[in-house]
Short mmCIF file of C-alpha atoms in Angstrom, two decimals:
data_model
loop_
_atom_site.label_atom_id
_atom_site.label_comp_id
_atom_site.label_asym_id
_atom_site.label_seq_id
_atom_site.Cartn_x
_atom_site.Cartn_y
_atom_site.Cartn_z
CA MET Y 1 -146.83 74.27 37.48
CA PRO Y 2 -143.36 75.15 36.52
CA GLU Y 3 -142.55 79.35 34.61
CA THR Y 4 -142.33 78.58 31.11
CA GLY Y 5 -141.76 81.91 29.47
CA PRO Y 6 -139.90 85.62 31.09
CA ARG Y 7 -140.12 87.06 34.11
CA THR Y 8 -142.29 90.30 33.02
CA PRO Y 9 -141.93 93.85 35.08
CA ASP Y 10 -144.08 94.58 37.70
CA PRO Y 11 -146.30 97.33 36.21
CA ARG Y 12 -145.68 99.03 39.53
CA GLY Y 13 -142.22 100.15 38.81
CA GLN Y 14 -140.78 97.92 41.95
CA GLU Y 15 -137.67 95.92 39.97
CA GLU Y 16 -137.00 99.28 38.17
CA PRO Y 17 -133.35 100.58 39.62
CA ARG Y 18 -133.79 104.08 41.96
CA VAL Y 19 -131.42 107.09 40.39
CA THR Y 20 -130.58 109.79 42.94
CA SER Y 21 -129.40 113.61 42.40
CA SER Y 22 -125.69 114.28 42.29
CA GLU Y 23 -122.87 116.50 41.74
CA VAL Y 24 -120.06 115.10 39.74
CA PRO Y 25 -116.87 116.42 41.90
CA ALA Y 26 -114.70 119.21 39.35
CA PRO Y 27 -111.26 118.22 38.37
CA ALA Y 28 -109.33 119.94 40.97
CA GLN Y 29 -107.58 123.35 40.38
CA PRO Y 30 -103.91 123.11 40.23
CA VAL Y 31 -101.99 125.87 42.32
CA ASP Y 32 -99.15 127.75 42.84
CA ASP Y 33 -96.77 127.44 45.69
CA GLY Y 34 -98.52 130.56 47.49
CA GLY Y 35 -101.57 128.47 47.02
CA HIS Y 36 -103.32 130.64 43.65
CA PRO Y 37 -105.00 129.32 41.30
CA VAL Y 38 -103.21 128.72 37.96
CA ASP Y 39 -103.58 126.81 34.67
CA ASP Y 40 -102.01 124.13 33.05
CA GLY Y 41 -98.75 126.14 32.11
CA GLY Y 42 -98.14 127.63 35.26
CA HIS Y 43 -100.06 131.33 34.27
CA PRO Y 44 -102.21 133.48 37.28
CA ALA Y 45 -106.38 131.64 36.44
CA GLY Y 46 -108.37 133.95 35.23
CA PRO Y 47 -108.91 137.90 35.40
CA ALA Y 48 -110.79 137.37 38.91
CA HIS Y 49 -107.50 136.72 40.17
CA ALA Y 50 -105.28 139.26 38.20
CA GLY Y 51 -107.75 141.96 40.29
CA ALA Y 52 -107.36 140.71 43.56
CA SER Y 53 -103.07 140.74 42.65
CA LYS Y 54 -103.29 144.39 41.75
CA HIS Y 55 -105.72 145.44 44.27
CA SER Y 56 -103.14 143.53 46.63
CA ARG Y 57 -99.74 145.75 45.21
CA ARG Y 58 -101.70 149.46 45.54
CA ALA Y 59 -102.32 147.53 49.03
CA LYS Y 60 -98.60 147.17 50.04
CA SER Y 61 -97.38 150.18 47.88
CA ARG Y 62 -99.89 152.71 50.57
CA GLU Y 63 -98.56 150.59 53.72
CA HIS Y 64 -95.03 151.15 52.16
CA ARG Y 65 -95.30 155.01 51.90
CA SER Y 66 -92.41 156.53 53.95
CA PRO Y 67 -94.43 158.62 56.87
CA MET Y 68 -92.12 161.61 54.74
CA PHE Y 69 -93.39 161.53 51.67
CA LEU Y 70 -97.10 162.08 53.49
CA TRP Y 71 -96.27 164.83 55.36
CA ALA Y 72 -94.48 165.84 52.85
CA LYS Y 73 -97.34 165.94 50.49
CA GLU Y 74 -100.13 167.19 52.70
CA VAL Y 75 -96.91 170.20 53.29
CA ALA Y 76 -97.10 171.01 49.37
CA THR Y 77 -101.44 170.64 49.51
CA VAL Y 78 -101.24 173.25 51.57
CA VAL Y 79 -99.22 175.44 50.34
CA LEU Y 80 -100.37 175.58 47.26
CA VAL Y 81 -104.13 176.26 48.65
CA ALA Y 82 -102.41 178.67 50.41
CA ILE Y 83 -100.77 180.43 47.98
CA VAL Y 84 -103.88 181.18 45.64
CA LEU Y 85 -105.96 182.50 48.29
CA SER Y 86 -103.23 184.84 48.53
CA PHE Y 87 -103.86 185.66 44.88
CA LEU Y 88 -107.51 185.70 44.90
CA ILE Y 89 -107.74 187.88 48.17
CA LYS Y 90 -104.86 190.14 47.05
CA THR Y 91 -106.51 190.19 43.31
CA PHE Y 92 -109.89 191.28 44.78
CA PHE Y 93 -110.41 191.82 48.59
CA PHE Y 94 -106.87 193.33 50.59
CA ARG Y 95 -103.14 195.00 49.09
CA ALA Y 96 -99.42 194.80 50.87
CA PHE Y 97 -98.31 197.98 51.44
CA TYR Y 98 -94.89 199.67 53.01
CA ILE Y 99 -94.96 202.68 54.59
CA PRO Y 100 -91.75 204.27 53.55
CA SER Y 101 -91.80 208.24 54.86
CA GLU Y 102 -93.09 209.81 58.13
CA SER Y 103 -95.76 211.92 57.07
CA MET Y 104 -98.04 209.92 59.11
CA VAL Y 105 -96.69 209.52 62.22
CA ASN Y 106 -98.03 208.57 64.86
CA THR Y 107 -101.08 206.75 63.39
CA LEU Y 108 -98.44 205.08 60.66
CA ASP Y 109 -94.92 204.80 61.55
CA VAL Y 110 -91.95 204.62 59.24
CA ASN Y 111 -91.60 200.82 58.31
CA ASP Y 112 -94.90 199.51 59.36
CA ARG Y 113 -96.63 197.23 56.23
CA ILE Y 114 -99.62 197.89 56.43
CA PHE Y 115 -103.35 196.30 54.11
CA VAL Y 116 -105.42 198.21 52.14
CA ASN Y 117 -109.50 197.01 51.41
CA LEU Y 118 -109.66 197.03 47.82
CA LEU Y 119 -113.56 197.28 47.56
CA VAL Y 120 -112.93 200.94 48.57
CA PRO Y 121 -113.74 203.39 47.36
CA GLU Y 122 -116.33 200.53 45.20
CA PRO Y 123 -118.33 199.48 45.86
CA PHE Y 124 -118.31 200.54 49.34
CA ALA Y 125 -117.88 204.51 49.29
CA LEU Y 126 -115.09 206.60 51.12
CA GLU Y 127 -115.59 208.19 54.03
CA ARG Y 128 -113.83 211.15 55.90
CA GLY Y 129 -111.53 210.14 57.33
CA ASP Y 130 -110.63 207.17 55.34
CA VAL Y 131 -106.73 206.49 55.13
CA VAL Y 132 -105.80 205.40 51.26
CA VAL Y 133 -102.95 204.72 49.12
CA PHE Y 134 -103.01 206.14 46.03
CA ARG Y 135 -101.14 206.25 42.74
CA ASP Y 136 -98.71 209.42 42.18
CA THR Y 137 -100.03 210.18 38.73
CA GLN Y 138 -99.76 213.62 39.48
CA ASP Y 139 -95.65 213.80 40.22
CA TRP Y 140 -96.54 214.19 43.65
CA LEU Y 141 -93.11 212.16 44.16
CA VAL Y 142 -89.47 212.85 43.68
CA PRO Y 143 -88.81 209.58 40.85
CA VAL Y 144 -86.93 207.03 42.03
CA ALA Y 145 -84.11 205.05 40.17
CA GLU Y 146 -84.65 200.71 39.46
CA LYS Y 147 -82.54 199.34 41.69
CA ASP Y 148 -80.57 196.21 40.34
CA ALA Y 149 -82.78 193.19 40.47
CA GLY Y 150 -80.52 190.42 42.61
CA PRO Y 151 -80.05 186.93 42.67
CA PHE Y 152 -83.14 186.21 43.93
CA ALA Y 153 -85.75 189.02 42.52
CA TRP Y 154 -87.65 186.12 41.01
CA VAL Y 155 -88.66 185.00 44.13
CA GLN Y 156 -89.58 188.49 45.53
CA GLY Y 157 -91.69 188.56 41.76
CA GLY Y 158 -93.89 186.05 42.68
CA LEU Y 159 -94.50 187.28 45.99
CA THR Y 160 -95.15 190.02 45.67
CA PHE Y 161 -97.29 189.00 42.44
CA ILE Y 162 -99.26 186.02 44.60
CA GLY Y 163 -99.56 188.82 47.68
CA LEU Y 164 -97.29 188.28 50.14
CA LEU Y 165 -94.53 190.98 49.46
CA PRO Y 166 -95.64 195.54 49.04
CA ASP Y 167 -95.80 196.14 45.29
CA ASN Y 168 -92.96 198.79 45.08
CA SER Y 169 -93.43 198.43 40.40
CA GLU Y 170 -95.08 201.83 41.05
CA GLN Y 171 -94.86 204.54 43.06
CA HIS Y 172 -97.91 205.18 45.44
CA LEU Y 173 -99.06 208.08 49.11
CA VAL Y 174 -100.78 207.77 51.85
CA LYS Y 175 -102.88 210.34 53.27
CA ARG Y 176 -105.64 211.06 55.27
CA VAL Y 177 -109.31 212.20 53.54
CA ILE Y 178 -110.80 215.09 54.52
CA GLY Y 179 -112.67 217.06 51.73
CA LEU Y 180 -114.58 215.04 49.79
CA PRO Y 181 -116.87 215.94 46.50
CA GLY Y 182 -118.07 219.09 47.00
CA ASP Y 183 -117.14 219.78 50.57
CA HIS Y 184 -116.12 223.51 51.33
CA VAL Y 185 -112.26 223.27 52.86
CA VAL Y 186 -110.64 225.63 54.64
CA CYS Y 187 -107.79 226.79 56.48
CA CYS Y 188 -108.36 228.20 59.09
CA ASP Y 189 -110.40 229.49 62.04
CA ALA Y 190 -109.49 231.39 64.65
CA GLY Y 191 -108.84 228.39 66.63
CA GLY Y 192 -106.99 227.05 63.57
CA ARG Y 193 -108.85 224.28 62.82
CA ILE Y 194 -109.39 223.40 59.42
CA THR Y 195 -113.70 223.70 58.32
CA ILE Y 196 -116.06 221.70 57.04
CA ASN Y 197 -118.67 223.69 55.33
CA GLY Y 198 -118.14 224.99 57.86
CA THR Y 199 -118.30 223.29 60.10
CA PRO Y 200 -114.57 222.43 62.98
CA LEU Y 201 -113.09 220.33 63.06
CA ASP Y 202 -110.47 218.82 66.47
CA GLU Y 203 -108.49 216.19 65.19
CA PRO Y 204 -106.73 213.65 67.64
CA TYR Y 205 -105.29 211.92 65.03
CA ILE Y 206 -102.27 214.90 64.58
CA ASN Y 207 -99.29 214.06 65.97
CA PRO Y 208 -99.25 215.42 69.17
CA ALA Y 209 -95.44 216.06 68.58
CA GLU Y 210 -95.32 219.01 66.71
CA VAL Y 211 -98.41 222.18 67.20
CA PRO Y 212 -99.36 221.96 62.75
CA GLN Y 213 -98.53 225.50 61.23
CA ALA Y 214 -101.12 227.03 59.57
CA ARG Y 215 -101.30 226.79 55.72
CA ASP Y 216 -103.96 229.13 54.53
CA PHE Y 217 -105.97 227.22 51.43
CA ASP Y 218 -109.87 228.32 51.09
CA VAL Y 219 -111.08 225.03 48.46
CA VAL Y 220 -114.00 223.82 47.17
CA VAL Y 221 -113.34 219.70 45.86
CA PRO Y 222 -114.65 218.75 42.63
CA ALA Y 223 -116.70 215.82 41.21
CA GLY Y 224 -114.83 212.27 41.68
CA LYS Y 225 -111.81 214.04 43.62
CA VAL Y 226 -111.67 213.88 47.02
CA TRP Y 227 -108.72 216.73 49.22
CA VAL Y 228 -106.55 214.85 51.33
CA MET Y 229 -103.28 215.55 54.21
CA GLY Y 230 -101.37 213.71 55.91
CA ASP Y 231 -101.52 213.09 59.98
CA ASN Y 232 -97.86 214.31 60.86
CA ARG Y 233 -98.85 217.84 59.22
CA ASN Y 234 -95.75 219.89 59.70
CA HIS Y 235 -94.25 216.61 56.99
CA SER Y 236 -96.29 215.82 55.01
CA ALA Y 237 -96.37 217.27 51.07
CA ASP Y 238 -99.81 216.87 51.15
CA SER Y 239 -102.50 218.76 48.91
CA ARG Y 240 -101.37 221.42 50.51
CA ALA Y 241 -98.10 221.50 49.05
CA HIS Y 242 -99.37 220.85 45.29
CA MET Y 243 -102.10 222.90 44.47
CA ASP Y 244 -100.19 224.04 41.48
CA SER Y 245 -101.25 220.82 40.54
CA ASN Y 246 -104.93 219.67 39.91
CA GLY Y 247 -105.51 221.86 42.42
CA GLY Y 248 -104.29 220.12 45.44
CA PHE Y 249 -106.37 216.67 44.39
CA VAL Y 250 -106.65 213.52 43.61
CA ASP Y 251 -108.64 211.74 41.51
CA ILE Y 252 -110.62 208.50 42.94
CA GLU Y 253 -109.91 206.61 40.13
CA ASP Y 254 -105.89 206.41 41.17
CA ILE Y 255 -107.07 205.15 44.62
CA GLU Y 256 -105.98 201.67 45.26
CA GLY Y 257 -107.91 201.40 48.12
CA LYS Y 258 -108.88 202.52 52.37
CA ALA Y 259 -106.11 201.03 54.32
CA ALA Y 260 -108.23 198.80 56.92
CA VAL Y 261 -105.11 197.23 59.79
CA ILE Y 262 -101.27 197.74 60.16
CA ALA Y 263 -100.36 194.54 59.75
CA TRP Y 264 -96.32 194.14 60.81
CA PRO Y 265 -94.67 194.54 63.06
CA LEU Y 266 -96.04 192.65 65.06
CA ASN Y 267 -96.34 195.28 68.27
CA ARG Y 268 -97.69 197.48 66.41
CA VAL Y 269 -100.37 195.26 64.31
CA THR Y 270 -104.29 197.51 65.37
CA ALA Y 271 -107.09 198.51 62.31
CA LEU Y 272 -107.31 201.72 61.73
CA ASP Y 273 -109.62 204.41 62.37
CA ASN Y 274 -111.74 206.25 60.58
CA TYR Y 275 -112.55 208.85 63.44
CA SER Y 276 -116.42 209.09 62.14
CA GLU Y 277 -116.86 211.15 65.31
CA VAL Y 278 -114.91 213.85 64.19
CA PHE Y 279 -116.80 214.18 60.89
CA GLY Y 280 -120.00 213.31 62.52
CA GLY Y 281 -121.21 216.78 62.63
CA VAL Y 282 -120.15 217.87 58.82
CA PRO Y 283 -122.87 218.74 57.56
CA ALA Y 284 -123.55 217.55 53.42
CA PRO Y 285 -121.66 220.30 50.89
CA ALA Y 286 -124.07 223.12 49.65
CA GLY Y 287 -126.35 221.96 47.23
CA LYS Y 288 -126.59 218.13 48.24
#
């Protein structure tokens, strides 16, 4: 029989058109002559590109820096660190001093530069035989007129401030500690030797070029003070020469520190000895 009506779709959908999933192609992104994305107005496209461009410029800037610039930067850093360390060392640990006289020959020569340990007498205690630097609060020295500041005085002042040059702003002396508080110090026994608490000293640090001239004294060192003498006994205006001022004693609070090392000239660089073996047999003061 011929068909008289419209065909109906196959109930199983076999006649339905089939549809598959596929991405819709994105419109082409405009680019500039260098291949970088741009918008319709020809400007760089988006913040991502801006960040990449900034990073690229920094990298190129580093690549084009002069080796001399990098070297100068490293040197400046090293110098700055050295200055800071020098200032801290000078302030808390060591300080430089210049030796202008012959009072400590042969231990110290004229024009020697020494480093002084600022941790003595506090927190570390003084010992007999220590070579110490102290402020001249008793006017042992003749006042020195101030020199006119030269054109580069600010340079010297700066180097002194950070500890690279000796400090000449105050009068200082350098001597060896012979008697500590409570010690009975006497000169001299039958052999011409100094005695401490009855024990004679054999002093190898005394300048051997001359026989020391005996200067008689008999003292007991008060609390808070020390008795000091120069190693060049015939050329040292030490405690013996100033007994009319504070009894010849040096106040411990005036001591800057213990001389630890000769730093200049190079042929004399050495650590300074306090000759503990010389004083090892000295008994404690009476009553201690």
